XYZ file of C-alpha atoms in Angstrom:
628
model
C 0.785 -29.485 -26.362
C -0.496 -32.719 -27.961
C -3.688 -32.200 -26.588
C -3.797 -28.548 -27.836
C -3.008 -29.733 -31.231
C -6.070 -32.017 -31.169
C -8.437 -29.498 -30.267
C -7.183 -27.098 -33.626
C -8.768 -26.687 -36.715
C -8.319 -29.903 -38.823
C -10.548 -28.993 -41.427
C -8.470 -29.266 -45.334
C -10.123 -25.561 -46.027
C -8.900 -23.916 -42.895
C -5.499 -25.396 -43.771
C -5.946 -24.123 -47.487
C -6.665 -20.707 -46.262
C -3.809 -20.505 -43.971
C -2.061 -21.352 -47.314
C -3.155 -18.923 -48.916
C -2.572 -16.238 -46.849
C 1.342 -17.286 -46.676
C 1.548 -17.583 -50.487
C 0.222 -14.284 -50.657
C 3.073 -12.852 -48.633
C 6.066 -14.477 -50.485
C 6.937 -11.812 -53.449
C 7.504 -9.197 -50.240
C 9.740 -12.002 -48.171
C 13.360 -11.413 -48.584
C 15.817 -13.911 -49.694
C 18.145 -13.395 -46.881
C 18.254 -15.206 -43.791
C 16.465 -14.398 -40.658
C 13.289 -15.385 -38.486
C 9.789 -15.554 -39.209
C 6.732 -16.010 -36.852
C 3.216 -16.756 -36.964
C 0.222 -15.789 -35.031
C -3.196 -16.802 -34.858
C -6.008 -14.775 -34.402
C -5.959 -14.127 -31.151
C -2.477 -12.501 -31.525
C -0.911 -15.550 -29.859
C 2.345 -16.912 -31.385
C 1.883 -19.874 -32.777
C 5.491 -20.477 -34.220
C 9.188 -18.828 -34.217
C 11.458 -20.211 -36.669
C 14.530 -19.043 -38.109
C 15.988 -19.795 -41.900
C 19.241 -19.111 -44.398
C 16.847 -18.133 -47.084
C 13.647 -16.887 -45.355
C 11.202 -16.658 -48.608
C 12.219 -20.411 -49.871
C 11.901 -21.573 -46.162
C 8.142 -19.840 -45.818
C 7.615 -21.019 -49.604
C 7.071 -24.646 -48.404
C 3.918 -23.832 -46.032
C 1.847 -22.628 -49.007
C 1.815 -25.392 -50.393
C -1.475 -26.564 -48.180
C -1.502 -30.314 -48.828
C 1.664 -32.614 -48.272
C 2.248 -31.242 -44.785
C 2.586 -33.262 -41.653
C -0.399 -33.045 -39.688
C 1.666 -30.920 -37.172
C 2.168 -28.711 -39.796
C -0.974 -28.642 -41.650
C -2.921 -27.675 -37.830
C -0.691 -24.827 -37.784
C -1.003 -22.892 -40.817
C -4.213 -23.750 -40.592
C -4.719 -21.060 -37.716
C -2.148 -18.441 -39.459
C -3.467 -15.352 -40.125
C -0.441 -12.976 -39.824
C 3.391 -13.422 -40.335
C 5.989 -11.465 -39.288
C 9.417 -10.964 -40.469
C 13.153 -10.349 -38.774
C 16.037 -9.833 -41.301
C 19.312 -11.373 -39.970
C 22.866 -10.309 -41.072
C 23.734 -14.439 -40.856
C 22.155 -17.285 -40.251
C 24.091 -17.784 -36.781
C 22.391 -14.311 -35.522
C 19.113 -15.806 -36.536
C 19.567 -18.818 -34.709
C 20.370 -16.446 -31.405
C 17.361 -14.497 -32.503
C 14.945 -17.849 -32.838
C 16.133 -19.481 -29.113
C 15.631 -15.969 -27.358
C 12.180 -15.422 -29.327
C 10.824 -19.018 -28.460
C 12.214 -18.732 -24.308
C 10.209 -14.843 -24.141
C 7.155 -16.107 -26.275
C 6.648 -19.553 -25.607
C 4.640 -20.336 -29.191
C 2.101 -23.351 -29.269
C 4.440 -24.820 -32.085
C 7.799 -25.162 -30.946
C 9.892 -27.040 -28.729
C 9.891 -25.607 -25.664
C 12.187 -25.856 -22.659
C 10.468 -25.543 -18.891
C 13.404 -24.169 -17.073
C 12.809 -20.779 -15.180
C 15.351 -21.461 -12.197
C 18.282 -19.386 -11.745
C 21.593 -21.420 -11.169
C 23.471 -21.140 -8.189
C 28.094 -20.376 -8.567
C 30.363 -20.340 -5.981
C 32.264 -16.668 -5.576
C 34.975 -15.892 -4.522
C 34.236 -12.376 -3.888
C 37.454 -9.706 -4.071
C 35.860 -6.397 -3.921
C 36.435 -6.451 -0.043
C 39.653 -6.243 2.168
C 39.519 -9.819 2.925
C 38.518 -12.211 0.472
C 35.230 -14.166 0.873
C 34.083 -17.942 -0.048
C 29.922 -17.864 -0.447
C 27.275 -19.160 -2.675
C 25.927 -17.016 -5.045
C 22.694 -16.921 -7.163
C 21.031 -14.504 -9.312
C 22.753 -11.964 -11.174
C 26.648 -11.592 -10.958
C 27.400 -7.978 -9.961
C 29.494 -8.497 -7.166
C 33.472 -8.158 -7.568
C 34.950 -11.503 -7.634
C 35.358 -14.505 -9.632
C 32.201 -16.940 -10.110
C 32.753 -20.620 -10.245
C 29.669 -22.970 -11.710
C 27.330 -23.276 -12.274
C 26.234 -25.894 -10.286
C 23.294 -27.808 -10.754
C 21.320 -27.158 -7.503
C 21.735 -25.640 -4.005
C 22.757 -29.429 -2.778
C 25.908 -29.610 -4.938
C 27.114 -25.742 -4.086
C 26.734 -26.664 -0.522
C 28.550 -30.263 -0.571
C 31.302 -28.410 -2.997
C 31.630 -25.549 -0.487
C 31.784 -27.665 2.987
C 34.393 -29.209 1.558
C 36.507 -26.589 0.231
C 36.228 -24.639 3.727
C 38.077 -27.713 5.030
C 40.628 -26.861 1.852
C 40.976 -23.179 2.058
C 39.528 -21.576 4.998
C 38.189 -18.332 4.024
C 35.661 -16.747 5.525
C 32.015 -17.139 4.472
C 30.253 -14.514 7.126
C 29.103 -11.159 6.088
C 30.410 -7.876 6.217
C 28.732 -7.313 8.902
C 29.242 -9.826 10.709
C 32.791 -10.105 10.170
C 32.709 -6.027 10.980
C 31.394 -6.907 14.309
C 33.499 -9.781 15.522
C 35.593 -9.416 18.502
C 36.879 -12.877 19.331
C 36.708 -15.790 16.668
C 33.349 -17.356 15.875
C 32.651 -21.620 15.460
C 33.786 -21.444 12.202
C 37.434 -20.784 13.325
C 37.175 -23.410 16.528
C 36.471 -25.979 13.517
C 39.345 -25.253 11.038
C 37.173 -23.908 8.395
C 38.463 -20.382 8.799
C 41.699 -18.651 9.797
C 39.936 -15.757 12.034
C 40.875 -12.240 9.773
C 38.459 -10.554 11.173
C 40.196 -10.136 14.502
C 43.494 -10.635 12.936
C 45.030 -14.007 13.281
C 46.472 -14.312 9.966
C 48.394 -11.805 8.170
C 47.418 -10.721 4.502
C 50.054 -12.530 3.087
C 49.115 -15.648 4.085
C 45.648 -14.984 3.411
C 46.306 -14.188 -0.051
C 48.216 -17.069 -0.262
C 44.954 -19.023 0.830
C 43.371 -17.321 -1.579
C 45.286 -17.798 -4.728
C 45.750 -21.832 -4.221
C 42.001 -21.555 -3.405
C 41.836 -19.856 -7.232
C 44.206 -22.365 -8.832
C 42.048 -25.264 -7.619
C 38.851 -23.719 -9.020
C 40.422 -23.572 -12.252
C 41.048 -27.038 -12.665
C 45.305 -26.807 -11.253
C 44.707 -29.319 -8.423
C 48.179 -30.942 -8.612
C 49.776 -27.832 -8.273
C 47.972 -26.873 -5.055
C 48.183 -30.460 -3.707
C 52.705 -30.154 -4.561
C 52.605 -26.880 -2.874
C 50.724 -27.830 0.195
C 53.013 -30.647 0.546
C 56.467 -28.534 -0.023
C 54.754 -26.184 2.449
C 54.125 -29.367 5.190
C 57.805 -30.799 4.394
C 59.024 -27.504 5.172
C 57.217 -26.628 8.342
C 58.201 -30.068 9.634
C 61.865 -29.686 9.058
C 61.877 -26.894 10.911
C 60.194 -28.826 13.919
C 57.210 -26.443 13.946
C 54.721 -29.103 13.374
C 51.529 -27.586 14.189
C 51.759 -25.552 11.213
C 52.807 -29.506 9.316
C 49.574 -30.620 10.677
C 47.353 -28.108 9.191
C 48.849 -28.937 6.211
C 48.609 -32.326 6.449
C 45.111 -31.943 7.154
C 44.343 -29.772 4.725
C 46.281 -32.426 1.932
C 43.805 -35.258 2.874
C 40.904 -32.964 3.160
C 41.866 -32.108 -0.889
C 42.491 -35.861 -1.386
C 38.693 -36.531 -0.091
C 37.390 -34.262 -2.830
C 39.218 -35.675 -5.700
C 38.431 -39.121 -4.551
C 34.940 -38.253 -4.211
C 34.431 -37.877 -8.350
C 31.287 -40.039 -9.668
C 33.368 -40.732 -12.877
C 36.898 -39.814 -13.903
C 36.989 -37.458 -16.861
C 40.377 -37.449 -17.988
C 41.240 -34.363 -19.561
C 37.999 -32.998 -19.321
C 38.726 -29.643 -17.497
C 34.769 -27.404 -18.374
C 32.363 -28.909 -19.935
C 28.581 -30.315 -20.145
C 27.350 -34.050 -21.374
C 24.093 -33.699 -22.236
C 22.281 -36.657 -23.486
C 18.369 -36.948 -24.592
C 16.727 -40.518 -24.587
C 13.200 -40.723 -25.915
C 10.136 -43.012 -26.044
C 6.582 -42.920 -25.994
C 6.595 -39.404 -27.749
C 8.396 -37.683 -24.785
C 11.740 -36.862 -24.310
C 14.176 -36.632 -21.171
C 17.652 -34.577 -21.521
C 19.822 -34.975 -19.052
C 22.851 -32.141 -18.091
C 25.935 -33.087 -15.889
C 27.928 -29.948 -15.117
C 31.583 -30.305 -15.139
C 33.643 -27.879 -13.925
C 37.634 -27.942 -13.406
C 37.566 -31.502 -13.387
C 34.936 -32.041 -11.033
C 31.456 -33.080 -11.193
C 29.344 -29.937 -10.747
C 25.330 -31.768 -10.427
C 23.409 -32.943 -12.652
C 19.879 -31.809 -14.122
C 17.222 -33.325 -15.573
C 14.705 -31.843 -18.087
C 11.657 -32.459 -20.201
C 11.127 -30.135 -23.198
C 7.531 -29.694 -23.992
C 7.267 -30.818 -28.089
C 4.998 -33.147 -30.598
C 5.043 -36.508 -30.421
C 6.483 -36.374 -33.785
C 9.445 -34.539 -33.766
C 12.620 -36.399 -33.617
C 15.122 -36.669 -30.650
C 18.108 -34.660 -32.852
C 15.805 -31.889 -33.051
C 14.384 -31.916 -29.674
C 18.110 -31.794 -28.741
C 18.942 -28.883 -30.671
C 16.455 -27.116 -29.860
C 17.050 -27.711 -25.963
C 20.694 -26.442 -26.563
C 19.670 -23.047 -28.481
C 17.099 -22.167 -25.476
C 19.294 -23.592 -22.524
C 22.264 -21.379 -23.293
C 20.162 -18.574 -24.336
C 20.739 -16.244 -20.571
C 23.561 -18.870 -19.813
C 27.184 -18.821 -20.719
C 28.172 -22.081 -22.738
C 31.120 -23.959 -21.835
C 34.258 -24.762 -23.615
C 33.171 -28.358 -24.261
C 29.691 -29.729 -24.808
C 29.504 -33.513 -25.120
C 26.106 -34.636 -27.395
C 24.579 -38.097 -27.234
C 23.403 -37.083 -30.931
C 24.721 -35.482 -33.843
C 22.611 -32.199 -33.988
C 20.815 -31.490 -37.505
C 22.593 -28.093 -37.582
C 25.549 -28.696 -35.539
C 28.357 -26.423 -37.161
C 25.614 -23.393 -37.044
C 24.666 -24.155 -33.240
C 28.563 -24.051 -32.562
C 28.771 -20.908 -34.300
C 25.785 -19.029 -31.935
C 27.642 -20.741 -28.643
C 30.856 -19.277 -29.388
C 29.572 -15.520 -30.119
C 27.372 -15.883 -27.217
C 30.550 -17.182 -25.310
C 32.647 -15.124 -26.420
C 35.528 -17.529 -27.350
C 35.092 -20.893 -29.204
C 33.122 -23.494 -28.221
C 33.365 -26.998 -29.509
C 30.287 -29.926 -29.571
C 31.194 -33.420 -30.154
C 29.542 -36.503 -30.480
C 32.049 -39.078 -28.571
C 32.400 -42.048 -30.309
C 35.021 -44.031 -27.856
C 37.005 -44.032 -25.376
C 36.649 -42.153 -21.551
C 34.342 -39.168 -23.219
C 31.756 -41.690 -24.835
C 31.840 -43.334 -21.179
C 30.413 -40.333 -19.849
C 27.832 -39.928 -22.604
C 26.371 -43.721 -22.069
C 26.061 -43.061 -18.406
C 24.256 -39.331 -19.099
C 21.599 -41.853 -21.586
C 21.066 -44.238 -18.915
C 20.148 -41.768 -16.323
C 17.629 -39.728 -19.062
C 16.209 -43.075 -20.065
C 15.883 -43.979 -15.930
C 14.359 -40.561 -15.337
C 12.003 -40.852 -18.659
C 10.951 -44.465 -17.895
C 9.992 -43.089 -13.851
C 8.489 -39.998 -15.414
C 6.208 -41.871 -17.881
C 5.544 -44.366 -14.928
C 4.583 -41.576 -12.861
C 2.361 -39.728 -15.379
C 0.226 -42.995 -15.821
C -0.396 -43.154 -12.229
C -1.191 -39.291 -12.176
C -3.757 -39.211 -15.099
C -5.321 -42.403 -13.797
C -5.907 -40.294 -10.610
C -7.169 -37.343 -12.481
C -9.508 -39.895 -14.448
C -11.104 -41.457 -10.815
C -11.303 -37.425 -10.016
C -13.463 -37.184 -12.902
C -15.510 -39.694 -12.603
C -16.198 -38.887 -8.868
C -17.204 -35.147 -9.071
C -19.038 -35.618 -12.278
C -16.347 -33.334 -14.205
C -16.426 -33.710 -17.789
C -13.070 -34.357 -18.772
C -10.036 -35.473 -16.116
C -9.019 -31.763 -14.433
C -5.450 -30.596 -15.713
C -5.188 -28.119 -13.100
C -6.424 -28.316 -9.346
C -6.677 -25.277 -7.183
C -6.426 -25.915 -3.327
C -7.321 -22.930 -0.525
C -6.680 -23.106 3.026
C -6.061 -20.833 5.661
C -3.685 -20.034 8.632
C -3.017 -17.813 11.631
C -2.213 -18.252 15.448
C -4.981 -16.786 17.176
C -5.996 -14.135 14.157
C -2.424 -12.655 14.262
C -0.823 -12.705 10.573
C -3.703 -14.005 8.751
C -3.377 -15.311 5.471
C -4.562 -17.220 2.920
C -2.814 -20.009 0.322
C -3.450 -21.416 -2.600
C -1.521 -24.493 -4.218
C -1.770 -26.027 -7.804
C -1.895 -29.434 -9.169
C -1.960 -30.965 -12.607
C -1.388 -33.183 -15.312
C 2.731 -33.188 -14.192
C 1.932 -33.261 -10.282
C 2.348 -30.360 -7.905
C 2.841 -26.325 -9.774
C 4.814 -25.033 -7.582
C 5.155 -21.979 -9.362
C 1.687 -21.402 -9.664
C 1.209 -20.964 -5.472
C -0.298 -18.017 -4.115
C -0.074 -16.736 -1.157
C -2.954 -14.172 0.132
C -2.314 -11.617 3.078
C -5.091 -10.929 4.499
C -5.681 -7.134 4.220
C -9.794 -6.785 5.098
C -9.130 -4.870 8.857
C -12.788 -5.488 9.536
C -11.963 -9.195 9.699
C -12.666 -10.672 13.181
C -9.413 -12.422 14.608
C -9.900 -15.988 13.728
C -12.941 -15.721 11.228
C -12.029 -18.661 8.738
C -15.280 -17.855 6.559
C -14.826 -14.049 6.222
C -11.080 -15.050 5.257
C -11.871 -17.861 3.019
C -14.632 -14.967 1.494
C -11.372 -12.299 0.652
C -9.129 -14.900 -0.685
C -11.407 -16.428 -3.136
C -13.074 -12.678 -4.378
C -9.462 -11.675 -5.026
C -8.296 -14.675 -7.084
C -11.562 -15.316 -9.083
C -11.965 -11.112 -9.843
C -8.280 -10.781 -11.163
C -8.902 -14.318 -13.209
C -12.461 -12.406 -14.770
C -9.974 -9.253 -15.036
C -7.119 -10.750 -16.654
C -8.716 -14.045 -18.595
C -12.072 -13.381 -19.096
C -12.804 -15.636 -21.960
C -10.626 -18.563 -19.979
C -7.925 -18.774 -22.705
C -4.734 -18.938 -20.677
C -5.411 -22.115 -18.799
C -5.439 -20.234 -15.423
C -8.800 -20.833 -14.386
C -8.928 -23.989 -12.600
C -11.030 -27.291 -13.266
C -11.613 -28.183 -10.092
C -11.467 -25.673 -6.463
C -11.196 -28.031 -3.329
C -11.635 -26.473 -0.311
C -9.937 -27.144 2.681
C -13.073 -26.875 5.380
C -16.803 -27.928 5.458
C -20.283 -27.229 4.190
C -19.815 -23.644 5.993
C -16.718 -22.497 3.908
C -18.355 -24.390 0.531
C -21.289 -21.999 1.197
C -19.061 -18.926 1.527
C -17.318 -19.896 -1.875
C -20.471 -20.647 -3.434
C -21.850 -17.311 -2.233
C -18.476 -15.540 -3.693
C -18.840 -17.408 -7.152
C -22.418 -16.235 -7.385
C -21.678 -12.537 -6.111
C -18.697 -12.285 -9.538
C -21.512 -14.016 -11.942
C -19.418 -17.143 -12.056
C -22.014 -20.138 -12.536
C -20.180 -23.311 -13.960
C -17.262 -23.417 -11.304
C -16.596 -27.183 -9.991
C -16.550 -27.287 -5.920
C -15.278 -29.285 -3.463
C -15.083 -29.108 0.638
C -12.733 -31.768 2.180
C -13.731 -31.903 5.752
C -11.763 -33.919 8.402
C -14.041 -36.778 9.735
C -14.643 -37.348 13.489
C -11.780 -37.334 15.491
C -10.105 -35.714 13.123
C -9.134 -38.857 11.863
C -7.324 -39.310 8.378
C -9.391 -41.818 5.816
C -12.839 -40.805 7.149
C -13.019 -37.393 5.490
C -16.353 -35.955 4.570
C -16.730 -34.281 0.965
C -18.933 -31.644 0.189
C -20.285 -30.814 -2.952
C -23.129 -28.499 -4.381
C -26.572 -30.520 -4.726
C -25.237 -33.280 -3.370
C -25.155 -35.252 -0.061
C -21.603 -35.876 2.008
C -20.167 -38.984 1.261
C -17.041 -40.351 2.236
C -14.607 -42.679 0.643
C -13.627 -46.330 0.867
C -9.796 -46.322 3.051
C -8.236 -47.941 0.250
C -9.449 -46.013 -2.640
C -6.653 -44.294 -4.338
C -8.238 -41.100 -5.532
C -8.901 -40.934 -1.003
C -5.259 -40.793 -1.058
C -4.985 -38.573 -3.718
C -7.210 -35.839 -2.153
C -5.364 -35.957 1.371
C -1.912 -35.173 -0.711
C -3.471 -31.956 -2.279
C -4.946 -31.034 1.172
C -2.143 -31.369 2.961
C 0.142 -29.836 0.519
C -2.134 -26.839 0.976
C -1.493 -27.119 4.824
C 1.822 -26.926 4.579
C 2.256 -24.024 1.757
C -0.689 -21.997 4.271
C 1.793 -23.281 7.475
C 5.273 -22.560 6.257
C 3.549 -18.932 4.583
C 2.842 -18.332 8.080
C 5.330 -18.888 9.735
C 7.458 -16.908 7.150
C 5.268 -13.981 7.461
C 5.242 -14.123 11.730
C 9.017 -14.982 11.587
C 9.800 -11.776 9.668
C 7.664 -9.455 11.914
C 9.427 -10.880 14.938
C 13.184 -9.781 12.921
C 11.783 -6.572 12.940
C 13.334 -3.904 15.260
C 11.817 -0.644 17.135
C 14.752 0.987 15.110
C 13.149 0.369 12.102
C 9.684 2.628 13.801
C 12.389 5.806 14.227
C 11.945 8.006 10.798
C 14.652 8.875 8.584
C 16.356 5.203 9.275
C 17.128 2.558 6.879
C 19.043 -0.637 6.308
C 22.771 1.246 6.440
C 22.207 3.583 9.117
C 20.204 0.421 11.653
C 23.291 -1.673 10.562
C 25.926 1.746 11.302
C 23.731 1.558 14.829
C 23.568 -1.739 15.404
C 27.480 -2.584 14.552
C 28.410 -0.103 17.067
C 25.741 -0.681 20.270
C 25.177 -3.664 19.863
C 21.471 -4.080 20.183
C 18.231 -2.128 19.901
C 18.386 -1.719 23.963
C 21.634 -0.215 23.964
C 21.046 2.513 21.316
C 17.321 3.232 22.808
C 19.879 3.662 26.164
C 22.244 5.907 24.678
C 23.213 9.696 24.914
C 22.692 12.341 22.692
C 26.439 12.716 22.180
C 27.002 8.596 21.917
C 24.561 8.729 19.186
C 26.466 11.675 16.880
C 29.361 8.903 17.600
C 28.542 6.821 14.846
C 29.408 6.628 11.546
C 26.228 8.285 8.902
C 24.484 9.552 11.623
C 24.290 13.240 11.328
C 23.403 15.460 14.942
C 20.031 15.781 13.042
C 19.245 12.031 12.840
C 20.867 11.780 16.262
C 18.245 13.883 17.610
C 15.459 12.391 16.224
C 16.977 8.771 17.348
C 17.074 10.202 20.922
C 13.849 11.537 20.631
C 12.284 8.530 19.892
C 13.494 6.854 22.602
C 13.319 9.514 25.194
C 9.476 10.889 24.181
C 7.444 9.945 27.689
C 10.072 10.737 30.017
């Protein structure tokens, strides 16, 4: 954002006019509280804030001189203003951190954080209880646990509870199908329901201590596991005092296993922000019943300028905005409007939430070690960004680009033989690899010769460069890329070149990477229009640099691939019979067995099953029976 502040208006009269246009709308501006936002002339938010008093808070940006330059760019490109009336303040708030996460305005702080956030559930809406990782939304029955702060910590969290509680984790199908016990059962980690080697009793008995444990009661479970082992071996039966036993130290492992010991700290976050060099790192640790949940790390997009309270705050208002808070959120900094941000937590909540700055004592322990690990992540971040525009600068300077590329566009290809072509595209910028900015193209053209790399390379490249023409003509939305290296040789640079010129696109920076003989890695070839291959010195960094982004786009094309074959081979002739989908091929499959039993089956074995009507049962037989 720094750099798209540089590039606006700076001129005192464009600031004065944006002034003016503002002062203009103040005798219509209420004096209540809610959120005001500006646009430019393009229609683009430029910035979403909220206010107690909204005329007095939109008063001070007509006064055109005074401002901080941040400020003074910014009206400078207002032309239009538009108003939200609150009941409160605290709605307000809610209204300016859900605003700011759907609009994304030049402006304001802004939090990069569009991953969902796995739970554990423990899901009740079945007959038998059932112990799985869960993410996305929670409509299932049950009760979620979390969240957790990535697929690693769910995972170590739930391998160790199996050992705990062994419920089962397998699906309804699955568990619908079993006839003996699967691996899960030979290694303690579940107690075999689904062919009935534990009564419901005890199973619900599993499941509530597996409940109270969740919720933070730990000692209890741990006393009643041991009465339960004391009392198994006085009565001599001491396989069942074994279990227990091992189930005690398995439950010891997990509490010992605690990065830091938070007291009475039962649900809460420690969030800590640490900044330098105009960038700031905030850094989450989940806790949950006790127990260390993960940890995240974050880097809100903001000016140079603005201070870390208010980078803070503003992180807070847009995290929590499609998240429920916790009961307890420990701050490395007092926030500017702390009561009011406690206020919007606890209605979005639902119950109050509290935020403290720790000033001693076990919670201000786990606040100095949250700061260390932002200011460790910002120093390696900053570290890492030098090295990457550095890079971007050699890139530059070796393709003749006129400023260092902030986004890269890489295209190869893959297929086995012309089976499951496709095409893939990865990104690369200022911050490193986009992931989400990869593309993956299936090949659709059916006139495509198995195995023809150019007429592939030709469909991928017309697709992505007429939807960018279609959807940012004018090159506004920073999608169009600054540089296109090609994975290939002077054969697929002249296909691209020929594409480029067939959509009227002229001023399009092109590379080919070519492997050099042998195939050998450091003697690549590059291509590039109007001028001769050259190759680079082994040691040169921006060598090194090129290989990553080509092989990155190998292995996006590869895995794509292999994705794309491995879910044609999961396919089943059942799913070629008409009239069948997922619940009646699972209804078929629970009760044959396999596709070759059902194509095998009788007319009247068919009506057998459960949702398949004599109707479908013809058609099913049908199918299978049509040549003979």
């Amino acid at each position: 954002m720094a750099d798209d502040i540089k590039n606006a208006p700076t001129a005192n009269g464009e600031a004065l006019k944006g002034a003016a246009f503002i002062a203009s709308r103040l005798k219509t501006l209420p004096t209540g509280p809610g959120v005001y936002r500006m646009t430019d002339a393009a229609g683009k938010p430029l910035y979403v804030g909220k206010a107690k008093n909204l005329r007095n808070r939109v008063t001070s940006y007509a006064r055109g001189h005074g401002q901080p330059e941040r400020i003074r760019l910014m009206v400078a490109q207002t032309i239009d203003l538009e108003i939200v009336s609150t009941h409160t303040e605290v709605e307000a708030l809610l209204l300016e951190s859900n605003l700011i996460k759907q609009l994304k305005p030049r402006y304001n702080i802004l939090l990069r954080d569009d991953k969902s956030y796995p739970y554990i559930l423990l899901r009740t809406d079945t007959d038998w209880v059932q112990l799985i990782k869960h993410r996305g939304a929670r409509n299932k029955g049950g009760e979620y646990f979390g969240p957790f702060a990535s697929a690693g910590a769910v995972n170590r969290t739930l391998n160790t509870l199996q050992k705990v509680f062994p419920l089962r984790s397998c699906s309804d199908s699955v568990f619908n199908g079993r006839t003996r016990p699967c691996l899960q059962y030979q290694i303690k980690r579940c107690t075999a329901p689904c062919v009935g080697l534990i009564s419901k009793d005890d199973y619900a008995e599993i499941v509530g201590q597996a409940k109270a444990f969740m919720r933070g009661r730990s000692r209890d479970v741990q006393e009643s596991m041991s009465r339960k082992m004391e009392e198994a071996s006085d009565a001599l039966d001491y396989e069942s005092a074994a279990i227990h036993r091992d189930r005690i130290r398995a439950l010891t492992q997990i509490q010992a296993h605690q990065d830091i010991h938070v007291g009475s700290i039962g649900e809460a976050d420690i969030i800590a922000a640490h900044q330098d060099g105009g960038a700031t790192c905030v850094q989450v640790f989940f806790y949950r019943a006790g127990q260390n949940y993960g940890t995240r790390t974050f880097f809100p997009n903001h000016a140079r300028s603005i201070p870390v309270d208010e980078v803070l705050e503003a992180f807070i208002g847009q995290f929590y905005s499609d998240k429920k808070p916790p009961k307890l959120m420990l701050v490395s900094h007092a926030l500017p409007n702390q009561e009011l941000v406690r206020q919007a937590l606890s209605i979005r909540a639902d119950r109050k939430v509290e935020i403290s700055k720790p000033q001693r004592g076990a919670r201000k322990s786990l606040i100095d070690n949250a700061s260390l690990n932002a200011a460790d992540a910002l120093a390696r971040r900053l570290s890492e960004s030098a090295t990457q525009r550095k890079l971007l600068d050699g890139v530059a300077g070796l393709f003749d680009l006129d400023t260092p590329p902030k986004r890269i566009e890489v295209y190869d290809n893959s297929h086995i033989s012309g089976t499951n072509a496709l095409g893939a595209m990865i990104v690369s910028g200022e911050d490193g690899f986009e992931k989400s900015a990869y593309r993956k193209f299936n090949i659709k053209n059916p006139d495509i010769e198995p195995g023809d790399d150019y007429a592939m390379m030709r469909e991928v490249l017309t697709r992505r460069f007429a939807r960018a023409l279609k959807e940012d003509p004018d090159r506004e939305k920073g999608t169009w890329p600054d540089l296109v290296l090609i994975d290939g040789g002077p054969g697929q640079l002249s296909v691209v070149m020929e594409v480029l010129d067939e959509l009227g696109i002229a001023d399009q920076p092109l590379v080919a990477i070519a492997k050099g003989p042998d195939r050998n890695a450091g003697r690549e070839r590059f291509h590039v229009p109007g001028r001769a291959p050259f190759s680079l010195p082994l040691q040169d960094p921006v060598l090194y640099f090129m290989q990553r982004l080509r092989d990155e786009a190998h292995r996006f094309a590869i895995g794509s691939h292999r994705n794309r074959r491995s879910s044609q081979i999961s396919k089943s002739v059942i799913d070629e019979v008409p009239g069948i989908g997922a619940k009646r091929k699972r209804a078929l499959l629970n009760h044959f067995g396999s596709a070759i039993s059902i194509g095998r089956a009788g007319l009247a074995d068919l009506e057998t099953v459960d949702g398949i009507s004599k109707t479908v049962a013809k058609r099913i037989y049908d199918h299978f029976h049509a040549e003979e």
